[in-house]
Short mmCIF file of N, CA and C in Angstrom, two decimals:
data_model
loop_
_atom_site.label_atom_id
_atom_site.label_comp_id
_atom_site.label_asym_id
_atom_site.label_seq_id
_atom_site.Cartn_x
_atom_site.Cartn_y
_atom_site.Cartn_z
N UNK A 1 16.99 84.25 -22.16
CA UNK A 1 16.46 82.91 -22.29
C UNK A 1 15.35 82.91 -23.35
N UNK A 2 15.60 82.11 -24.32
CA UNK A 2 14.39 81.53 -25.11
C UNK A 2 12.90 81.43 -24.48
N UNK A 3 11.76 82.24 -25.16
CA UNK A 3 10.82 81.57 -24.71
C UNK A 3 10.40 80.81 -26.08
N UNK A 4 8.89 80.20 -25.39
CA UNK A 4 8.51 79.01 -26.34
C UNK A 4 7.54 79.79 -27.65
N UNK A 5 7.21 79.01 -28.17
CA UNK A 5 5.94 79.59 -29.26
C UNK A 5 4.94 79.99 -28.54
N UNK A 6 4.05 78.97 -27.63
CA UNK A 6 3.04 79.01 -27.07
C UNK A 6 3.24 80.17 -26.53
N UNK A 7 4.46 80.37 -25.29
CA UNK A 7 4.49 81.67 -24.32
C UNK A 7 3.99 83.06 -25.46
N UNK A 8 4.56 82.99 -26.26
CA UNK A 8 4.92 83.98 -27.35
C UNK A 8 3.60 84.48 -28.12
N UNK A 9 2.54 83.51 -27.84
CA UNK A 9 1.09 84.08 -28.07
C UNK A 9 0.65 85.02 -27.67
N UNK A 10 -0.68 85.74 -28.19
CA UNK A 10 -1.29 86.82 -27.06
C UNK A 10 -2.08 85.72 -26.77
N UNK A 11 -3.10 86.37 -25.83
CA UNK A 11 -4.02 85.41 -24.69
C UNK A 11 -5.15 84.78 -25.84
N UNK A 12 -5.83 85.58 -26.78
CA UNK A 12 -6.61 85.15 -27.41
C UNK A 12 -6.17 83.57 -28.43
N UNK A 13 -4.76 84.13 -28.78
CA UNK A 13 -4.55 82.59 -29.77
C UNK A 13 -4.19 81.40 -29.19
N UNK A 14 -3.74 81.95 -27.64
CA UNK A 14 -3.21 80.62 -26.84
C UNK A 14 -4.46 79.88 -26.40
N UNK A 15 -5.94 80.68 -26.38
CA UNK A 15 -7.33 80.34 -25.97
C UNK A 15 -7.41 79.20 -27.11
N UNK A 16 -7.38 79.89 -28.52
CA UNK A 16 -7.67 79.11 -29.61
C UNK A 16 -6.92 77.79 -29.91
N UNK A 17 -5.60 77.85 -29.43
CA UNK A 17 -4.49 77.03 -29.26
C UNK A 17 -4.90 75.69 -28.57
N UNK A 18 -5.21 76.30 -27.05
CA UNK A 18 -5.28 75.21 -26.27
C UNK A 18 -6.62 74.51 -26.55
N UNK A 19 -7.53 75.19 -27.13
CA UNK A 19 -9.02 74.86 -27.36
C UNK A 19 -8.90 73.62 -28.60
N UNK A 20 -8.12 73.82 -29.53
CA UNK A 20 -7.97 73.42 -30.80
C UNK A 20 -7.29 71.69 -30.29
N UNK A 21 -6.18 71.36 -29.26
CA UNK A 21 -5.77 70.63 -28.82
C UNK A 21 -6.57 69.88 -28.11
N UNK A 22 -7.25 70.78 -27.25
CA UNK A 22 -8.29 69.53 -26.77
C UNK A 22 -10.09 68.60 -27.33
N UNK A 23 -10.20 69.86 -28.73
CA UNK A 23 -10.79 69.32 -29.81
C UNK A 23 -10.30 67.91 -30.18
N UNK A 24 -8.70 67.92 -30.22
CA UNK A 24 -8.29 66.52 -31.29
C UNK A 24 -8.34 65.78 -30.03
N UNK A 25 -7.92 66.02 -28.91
CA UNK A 25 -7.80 64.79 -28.07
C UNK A 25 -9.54 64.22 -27.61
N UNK A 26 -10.48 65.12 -27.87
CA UNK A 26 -12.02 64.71 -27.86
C UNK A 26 -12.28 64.14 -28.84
N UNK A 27 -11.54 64.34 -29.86
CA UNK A 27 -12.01 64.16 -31.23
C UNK A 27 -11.69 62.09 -31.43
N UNK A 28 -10.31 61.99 -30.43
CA UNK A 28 -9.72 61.16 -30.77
C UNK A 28 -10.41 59.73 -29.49
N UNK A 29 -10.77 60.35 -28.92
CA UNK A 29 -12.06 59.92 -27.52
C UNK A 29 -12.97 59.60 -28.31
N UNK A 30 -13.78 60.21 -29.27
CA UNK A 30 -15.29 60.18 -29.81
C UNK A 30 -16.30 61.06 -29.16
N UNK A 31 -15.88 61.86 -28.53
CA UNK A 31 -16.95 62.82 -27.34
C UNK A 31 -16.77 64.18 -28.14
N UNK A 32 -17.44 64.97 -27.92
CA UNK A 32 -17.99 66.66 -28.47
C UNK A 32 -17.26 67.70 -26.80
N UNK A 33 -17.14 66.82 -26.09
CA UNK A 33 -16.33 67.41 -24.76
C UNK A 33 -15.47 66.80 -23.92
N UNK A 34 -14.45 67.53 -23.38
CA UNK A 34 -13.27 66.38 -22.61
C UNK A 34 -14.08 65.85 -21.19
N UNK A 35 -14.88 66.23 -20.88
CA UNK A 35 -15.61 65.89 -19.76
C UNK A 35 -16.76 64.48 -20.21
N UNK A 36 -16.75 64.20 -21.48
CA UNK A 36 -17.98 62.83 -21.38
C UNK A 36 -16.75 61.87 -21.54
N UNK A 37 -15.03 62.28 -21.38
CA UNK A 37 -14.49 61.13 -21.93
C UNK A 37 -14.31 60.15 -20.50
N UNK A 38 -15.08 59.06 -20.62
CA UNK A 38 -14.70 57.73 -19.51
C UNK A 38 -13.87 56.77 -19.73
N UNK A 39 -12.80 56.63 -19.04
CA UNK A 39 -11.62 55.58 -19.05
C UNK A 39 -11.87 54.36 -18.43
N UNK A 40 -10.85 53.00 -18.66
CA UNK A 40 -11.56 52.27 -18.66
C UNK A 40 -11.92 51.46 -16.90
N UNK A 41 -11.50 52.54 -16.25
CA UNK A 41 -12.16 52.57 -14.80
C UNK A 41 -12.97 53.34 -14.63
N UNK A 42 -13.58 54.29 -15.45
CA UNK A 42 -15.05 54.76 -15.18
C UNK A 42 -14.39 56.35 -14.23
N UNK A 43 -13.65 56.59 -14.63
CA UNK A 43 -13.26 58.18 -14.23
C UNK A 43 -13.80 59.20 -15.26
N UNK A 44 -14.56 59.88 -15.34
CA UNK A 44 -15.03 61.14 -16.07
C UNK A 44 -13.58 61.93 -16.23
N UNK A 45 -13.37 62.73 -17.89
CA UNK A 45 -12.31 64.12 -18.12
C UNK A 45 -11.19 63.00 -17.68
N UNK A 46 -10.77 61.52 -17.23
CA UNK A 46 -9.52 61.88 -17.37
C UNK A 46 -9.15 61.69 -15.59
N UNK A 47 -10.41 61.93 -15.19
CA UNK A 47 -9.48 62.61 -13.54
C UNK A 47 -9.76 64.06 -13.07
N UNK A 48 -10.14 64.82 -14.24
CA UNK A 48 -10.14 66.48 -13.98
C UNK A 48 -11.61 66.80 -14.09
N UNK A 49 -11.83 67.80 -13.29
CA UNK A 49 -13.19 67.71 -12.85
C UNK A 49 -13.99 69.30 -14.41
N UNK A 50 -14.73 69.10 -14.52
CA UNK A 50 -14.93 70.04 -15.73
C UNK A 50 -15.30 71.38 -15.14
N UNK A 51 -14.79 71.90 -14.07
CA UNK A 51 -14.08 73.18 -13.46
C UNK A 51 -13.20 73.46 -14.29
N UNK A 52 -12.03 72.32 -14.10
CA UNK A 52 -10.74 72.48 -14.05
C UNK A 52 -10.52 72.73 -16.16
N UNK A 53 -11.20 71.35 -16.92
CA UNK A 53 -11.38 71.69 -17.82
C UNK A 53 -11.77 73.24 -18.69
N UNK A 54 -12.50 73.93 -17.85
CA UNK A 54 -12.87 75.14 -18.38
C UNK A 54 -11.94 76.14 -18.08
N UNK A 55 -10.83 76.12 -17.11
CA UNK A 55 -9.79 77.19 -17.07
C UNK A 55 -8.90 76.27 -18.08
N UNK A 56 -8.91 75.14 -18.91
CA UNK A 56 -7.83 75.08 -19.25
C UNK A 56 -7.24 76.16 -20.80
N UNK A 57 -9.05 76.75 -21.20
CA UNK A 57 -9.09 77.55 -22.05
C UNK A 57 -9.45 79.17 -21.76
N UNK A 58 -9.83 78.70 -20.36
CA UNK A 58 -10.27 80.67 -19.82
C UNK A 58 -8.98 81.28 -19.25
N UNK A 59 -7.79 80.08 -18.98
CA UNK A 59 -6.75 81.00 -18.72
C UNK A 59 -5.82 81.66 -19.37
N UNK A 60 -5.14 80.99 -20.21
CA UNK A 60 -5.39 79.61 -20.98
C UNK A 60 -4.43 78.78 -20.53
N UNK A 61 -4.23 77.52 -20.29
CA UNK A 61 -3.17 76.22 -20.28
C UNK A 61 -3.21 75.38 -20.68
N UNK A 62 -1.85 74.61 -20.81
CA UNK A 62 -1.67 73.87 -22.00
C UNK A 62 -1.97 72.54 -20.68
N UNK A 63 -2.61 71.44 -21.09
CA UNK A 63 -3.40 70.12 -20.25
C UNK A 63 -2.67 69.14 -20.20
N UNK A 64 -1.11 69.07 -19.65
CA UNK A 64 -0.27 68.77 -20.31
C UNK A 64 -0.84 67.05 -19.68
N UNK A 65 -1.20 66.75 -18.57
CA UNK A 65 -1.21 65.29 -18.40
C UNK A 65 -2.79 64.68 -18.89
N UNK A 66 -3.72 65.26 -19.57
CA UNK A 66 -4.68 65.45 -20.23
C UNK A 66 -4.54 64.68 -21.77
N UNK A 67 -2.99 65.38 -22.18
CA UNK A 67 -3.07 65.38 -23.24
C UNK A 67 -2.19 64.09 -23.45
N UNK A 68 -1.41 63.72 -22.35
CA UNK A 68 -0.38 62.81 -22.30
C UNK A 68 -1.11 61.63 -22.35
N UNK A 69 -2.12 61.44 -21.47
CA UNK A 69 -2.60 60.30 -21.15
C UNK A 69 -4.00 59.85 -22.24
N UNK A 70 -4.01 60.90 -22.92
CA UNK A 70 -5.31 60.54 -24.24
C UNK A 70 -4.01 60.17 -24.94
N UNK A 71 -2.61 60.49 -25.24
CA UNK A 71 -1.74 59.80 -26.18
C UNK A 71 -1.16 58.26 -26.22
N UNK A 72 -1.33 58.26 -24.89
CA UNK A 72 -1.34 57.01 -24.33
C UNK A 72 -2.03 55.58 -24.32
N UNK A 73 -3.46 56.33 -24.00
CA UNK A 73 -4.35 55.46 -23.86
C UNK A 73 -5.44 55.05 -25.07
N UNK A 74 -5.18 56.08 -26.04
CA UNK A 74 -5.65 56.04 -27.61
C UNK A 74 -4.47 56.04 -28.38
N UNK A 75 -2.99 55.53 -28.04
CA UNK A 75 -2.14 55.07 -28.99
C UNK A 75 -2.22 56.08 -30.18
N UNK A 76 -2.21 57.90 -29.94
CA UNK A 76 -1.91 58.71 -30.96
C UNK A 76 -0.79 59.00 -30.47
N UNK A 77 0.08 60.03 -31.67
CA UNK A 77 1.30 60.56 -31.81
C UNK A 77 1.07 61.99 -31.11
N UNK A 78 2.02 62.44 -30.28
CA UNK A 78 1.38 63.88 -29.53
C UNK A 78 1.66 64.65 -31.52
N UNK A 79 2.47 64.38 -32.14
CA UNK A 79 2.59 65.28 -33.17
C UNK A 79 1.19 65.83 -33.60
N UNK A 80 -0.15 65.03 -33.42
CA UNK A 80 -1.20 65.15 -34.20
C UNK A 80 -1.95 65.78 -33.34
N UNK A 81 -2.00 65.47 -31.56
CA UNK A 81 -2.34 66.35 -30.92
C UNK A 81 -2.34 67.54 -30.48
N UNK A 82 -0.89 68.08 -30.17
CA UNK A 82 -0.01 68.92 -30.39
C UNK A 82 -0.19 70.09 -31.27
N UNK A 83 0.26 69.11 -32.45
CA UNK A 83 0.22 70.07 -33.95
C UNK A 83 -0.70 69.98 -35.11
N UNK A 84 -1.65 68.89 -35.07
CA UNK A 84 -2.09 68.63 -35.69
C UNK A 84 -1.74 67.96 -37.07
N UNK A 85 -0.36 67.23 -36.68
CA UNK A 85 0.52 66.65 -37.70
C UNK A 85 -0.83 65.54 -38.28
N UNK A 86 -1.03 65.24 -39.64
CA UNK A 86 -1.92 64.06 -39.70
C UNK A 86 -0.97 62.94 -40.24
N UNK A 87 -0.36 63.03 -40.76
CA UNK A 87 0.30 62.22 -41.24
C UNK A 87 0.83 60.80 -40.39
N UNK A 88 -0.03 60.12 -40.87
CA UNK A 88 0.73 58.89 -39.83
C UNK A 88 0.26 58.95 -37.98
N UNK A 89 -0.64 59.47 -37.74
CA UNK A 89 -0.64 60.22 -36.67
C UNK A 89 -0.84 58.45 -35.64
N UNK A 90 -1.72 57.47 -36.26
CA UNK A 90 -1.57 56.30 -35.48
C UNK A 90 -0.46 55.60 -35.09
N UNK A 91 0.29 55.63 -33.71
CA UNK A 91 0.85 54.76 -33.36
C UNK A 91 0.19 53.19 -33.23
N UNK A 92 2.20 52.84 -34.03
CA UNK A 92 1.81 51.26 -34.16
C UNK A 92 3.06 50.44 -33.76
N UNK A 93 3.07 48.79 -33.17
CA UNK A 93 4.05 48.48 -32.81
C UNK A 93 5.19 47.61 -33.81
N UNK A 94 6.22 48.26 -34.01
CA UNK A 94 7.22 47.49 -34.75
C UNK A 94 8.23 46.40 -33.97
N UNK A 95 8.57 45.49 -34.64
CA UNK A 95 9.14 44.32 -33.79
C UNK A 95 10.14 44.34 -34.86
N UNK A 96 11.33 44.44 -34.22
CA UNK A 96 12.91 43.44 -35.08
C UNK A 96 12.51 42.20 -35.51
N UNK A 97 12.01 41.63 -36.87
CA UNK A 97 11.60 40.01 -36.07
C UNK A 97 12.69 39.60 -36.71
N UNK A 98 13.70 39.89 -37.52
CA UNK A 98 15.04 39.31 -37.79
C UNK A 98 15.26 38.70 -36.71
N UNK A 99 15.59 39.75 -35.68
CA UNK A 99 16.68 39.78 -33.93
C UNK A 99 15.60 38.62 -33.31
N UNK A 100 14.18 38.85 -32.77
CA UNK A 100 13.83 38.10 -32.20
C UNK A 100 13.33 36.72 -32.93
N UNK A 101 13.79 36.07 -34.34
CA UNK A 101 13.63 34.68 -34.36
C UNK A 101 15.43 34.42 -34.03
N UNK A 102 16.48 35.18 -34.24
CA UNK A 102 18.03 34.84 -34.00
C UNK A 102 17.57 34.71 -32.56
N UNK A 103 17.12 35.44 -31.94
CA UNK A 103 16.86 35.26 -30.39
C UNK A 103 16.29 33.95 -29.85
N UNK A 104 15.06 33.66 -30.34
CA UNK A 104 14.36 32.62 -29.83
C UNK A 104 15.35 31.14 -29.96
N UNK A 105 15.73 30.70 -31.05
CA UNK A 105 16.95 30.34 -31.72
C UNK A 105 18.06 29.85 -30.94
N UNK A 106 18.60 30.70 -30.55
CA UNK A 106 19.70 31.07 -29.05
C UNK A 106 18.69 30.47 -28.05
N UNK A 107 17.76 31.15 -27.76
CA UNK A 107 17.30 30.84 -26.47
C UNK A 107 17.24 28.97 -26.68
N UNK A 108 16.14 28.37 -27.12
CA UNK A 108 15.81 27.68 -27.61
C UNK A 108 16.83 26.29 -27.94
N UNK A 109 18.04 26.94 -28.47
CA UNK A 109 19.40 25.77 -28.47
C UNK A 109 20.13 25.75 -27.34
N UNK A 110 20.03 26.76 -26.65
CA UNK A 110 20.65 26.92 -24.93
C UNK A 110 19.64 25.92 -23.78
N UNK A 111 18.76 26.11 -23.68
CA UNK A 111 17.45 25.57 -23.25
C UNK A 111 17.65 23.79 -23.96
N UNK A 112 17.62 23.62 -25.15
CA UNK A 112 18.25 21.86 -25.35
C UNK A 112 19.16 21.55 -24.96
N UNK A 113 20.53 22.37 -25.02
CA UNK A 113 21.90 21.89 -24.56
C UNK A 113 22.02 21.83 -22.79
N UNK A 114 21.30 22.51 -22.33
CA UNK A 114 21.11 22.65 -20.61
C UNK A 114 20.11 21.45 -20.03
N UNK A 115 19.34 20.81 -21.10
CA UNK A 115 18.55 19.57 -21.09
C UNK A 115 19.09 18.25 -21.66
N UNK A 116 20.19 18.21 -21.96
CA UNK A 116 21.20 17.52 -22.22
C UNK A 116 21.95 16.95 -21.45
N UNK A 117 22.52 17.95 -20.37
CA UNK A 117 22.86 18.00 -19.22
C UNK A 117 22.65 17.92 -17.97
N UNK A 118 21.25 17.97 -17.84
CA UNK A 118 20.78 17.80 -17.21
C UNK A 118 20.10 18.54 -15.93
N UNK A 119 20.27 19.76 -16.59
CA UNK A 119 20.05 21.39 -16.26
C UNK A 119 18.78 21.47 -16.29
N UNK A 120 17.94 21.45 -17.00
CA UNK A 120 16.92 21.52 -17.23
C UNK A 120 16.20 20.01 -17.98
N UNK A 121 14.91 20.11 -17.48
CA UNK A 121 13.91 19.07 -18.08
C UNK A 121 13.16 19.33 -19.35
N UNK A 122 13.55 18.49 -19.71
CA UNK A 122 12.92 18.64 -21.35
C UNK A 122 11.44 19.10 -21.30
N UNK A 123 10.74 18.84 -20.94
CA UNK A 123 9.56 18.60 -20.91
C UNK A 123 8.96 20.55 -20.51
N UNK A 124 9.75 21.13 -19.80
CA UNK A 124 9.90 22.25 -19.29
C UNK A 124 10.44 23.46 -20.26
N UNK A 125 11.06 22.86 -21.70
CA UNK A 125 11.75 23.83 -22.94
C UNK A 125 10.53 24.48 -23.29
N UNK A 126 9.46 23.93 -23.90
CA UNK A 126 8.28 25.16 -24.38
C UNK A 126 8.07 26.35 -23.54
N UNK A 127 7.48 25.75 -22.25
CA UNK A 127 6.96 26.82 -21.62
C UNK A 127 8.08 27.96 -21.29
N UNK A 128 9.45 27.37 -20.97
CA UNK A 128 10.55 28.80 -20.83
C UNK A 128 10.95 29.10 -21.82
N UNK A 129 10.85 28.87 -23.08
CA UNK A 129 10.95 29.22 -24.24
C UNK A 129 10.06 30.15 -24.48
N UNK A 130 8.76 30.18 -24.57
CA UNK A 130 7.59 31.07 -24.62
C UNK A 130 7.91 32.05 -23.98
N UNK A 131 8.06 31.83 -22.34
CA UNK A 131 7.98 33.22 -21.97
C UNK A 131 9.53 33.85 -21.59
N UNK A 132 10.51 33.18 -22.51
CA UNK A 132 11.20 34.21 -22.63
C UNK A 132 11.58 34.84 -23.72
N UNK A 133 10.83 34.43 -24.76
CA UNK A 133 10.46 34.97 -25.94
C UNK A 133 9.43 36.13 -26.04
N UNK A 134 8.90 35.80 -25.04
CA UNK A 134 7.80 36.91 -24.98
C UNK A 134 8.00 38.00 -24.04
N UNK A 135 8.51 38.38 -23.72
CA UNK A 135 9.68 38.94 -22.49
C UNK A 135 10.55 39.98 -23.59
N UNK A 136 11.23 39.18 -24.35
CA UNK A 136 12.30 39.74 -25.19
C UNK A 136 11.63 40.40 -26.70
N UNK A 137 10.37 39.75 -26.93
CA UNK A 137 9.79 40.47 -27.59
C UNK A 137 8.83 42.07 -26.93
N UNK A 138 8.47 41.91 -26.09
CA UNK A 138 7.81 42.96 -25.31
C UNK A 138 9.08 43.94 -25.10
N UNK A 139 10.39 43.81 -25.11
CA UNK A 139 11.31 44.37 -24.42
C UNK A 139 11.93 45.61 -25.66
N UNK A 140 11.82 44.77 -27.15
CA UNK A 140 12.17 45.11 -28.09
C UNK A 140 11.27 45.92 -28.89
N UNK A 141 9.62 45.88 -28.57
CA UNK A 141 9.07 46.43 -29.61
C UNK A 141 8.42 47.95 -29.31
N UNK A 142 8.77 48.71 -30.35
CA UNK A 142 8.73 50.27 -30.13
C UNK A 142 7.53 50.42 -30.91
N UNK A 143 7.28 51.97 -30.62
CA UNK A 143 5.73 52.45 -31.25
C UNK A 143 6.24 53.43 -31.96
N UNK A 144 5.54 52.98 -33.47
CA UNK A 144 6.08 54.41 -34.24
C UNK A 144 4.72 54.66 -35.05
N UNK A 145 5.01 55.38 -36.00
CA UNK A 145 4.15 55.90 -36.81
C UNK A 145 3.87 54.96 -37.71
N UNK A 146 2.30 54.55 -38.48
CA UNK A 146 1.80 53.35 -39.41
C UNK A 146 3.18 53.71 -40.48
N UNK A 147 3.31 55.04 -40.76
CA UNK A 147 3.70 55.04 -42.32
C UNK A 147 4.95 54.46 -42.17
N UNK A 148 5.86 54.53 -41.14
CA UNK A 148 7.00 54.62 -41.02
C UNK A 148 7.43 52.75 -40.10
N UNK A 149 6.63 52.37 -40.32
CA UNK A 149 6.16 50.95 -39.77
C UNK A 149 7.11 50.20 -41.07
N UNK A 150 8.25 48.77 -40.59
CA UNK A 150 8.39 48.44 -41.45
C UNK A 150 7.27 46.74 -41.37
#
């Protein structure tokens, strides 16, 4: 069986490894330590108590929901965390807006013709129009990299 890169370290570079990772995810916080980082319920580290923080480099381990949830919640690319990819490292949100004005469109001429009929009340087309436009836009839009953003 394959092992990984990381496994494949001695203890000292996996120290430097995991140390170096949680530099960028502090780095990407604004704090000098993963322990001053406060979320926006007022949890210190994240959740992890700065015990736990200090074996994550005396053992060494990789912080894996540490690192997940600074990617998350600061909208970076793990590539930059991870690897220190810089390139593009801000996630950003791209929208089809071709698909979702053909969408709204559809929605929107379905929604008059059903008010025609007597399906629906006219008066009632904006507001289900909105939010099912906004629905279908939330549904459609992915997070990628600025550079790669069209």
């Amino acid at each position: 069986m394959a092992h990984t890169y990381f496994k494949n370290l001695d203890v000292e570079a996996k120290k430097q490894y995991v140390s170096d990772v949680i530099n960028r995810c502090c780095e990407v916080w604004g704090v000098s330590e993963p322990f001053e980082i406060v979320d926006e319920h007022g949890h210190r580290g994240l959740g992890h108590t700065a015990s736990a923080m200090k074996m994550w480099i005396s053992r060494p381990t990789m912080p894996w929901d540490f690192i997940l949830t600074t990617a998350l919640k600061k909208n970076i690319s793990l590539d930059y965390l991870l690897l220190n990819v810089t390139d593009g490292n801000q996630l950003t949100d791209q929208k089809p807006v071709e698909l979702l004005e053909l969408i709204d469109k559809c929605v929107a001429d379905s929604l008059f013709e059903s008010a025609e009929f007597g399906i629906v009340e006219h008066s009632y087309i904006s507001a289900i129009s909105k939010k099912i436009s906004s629905k279908i836009e939330d549904a459609l839009t992915v997070k990628v990299h600025k550079d790669k953003a069209g």
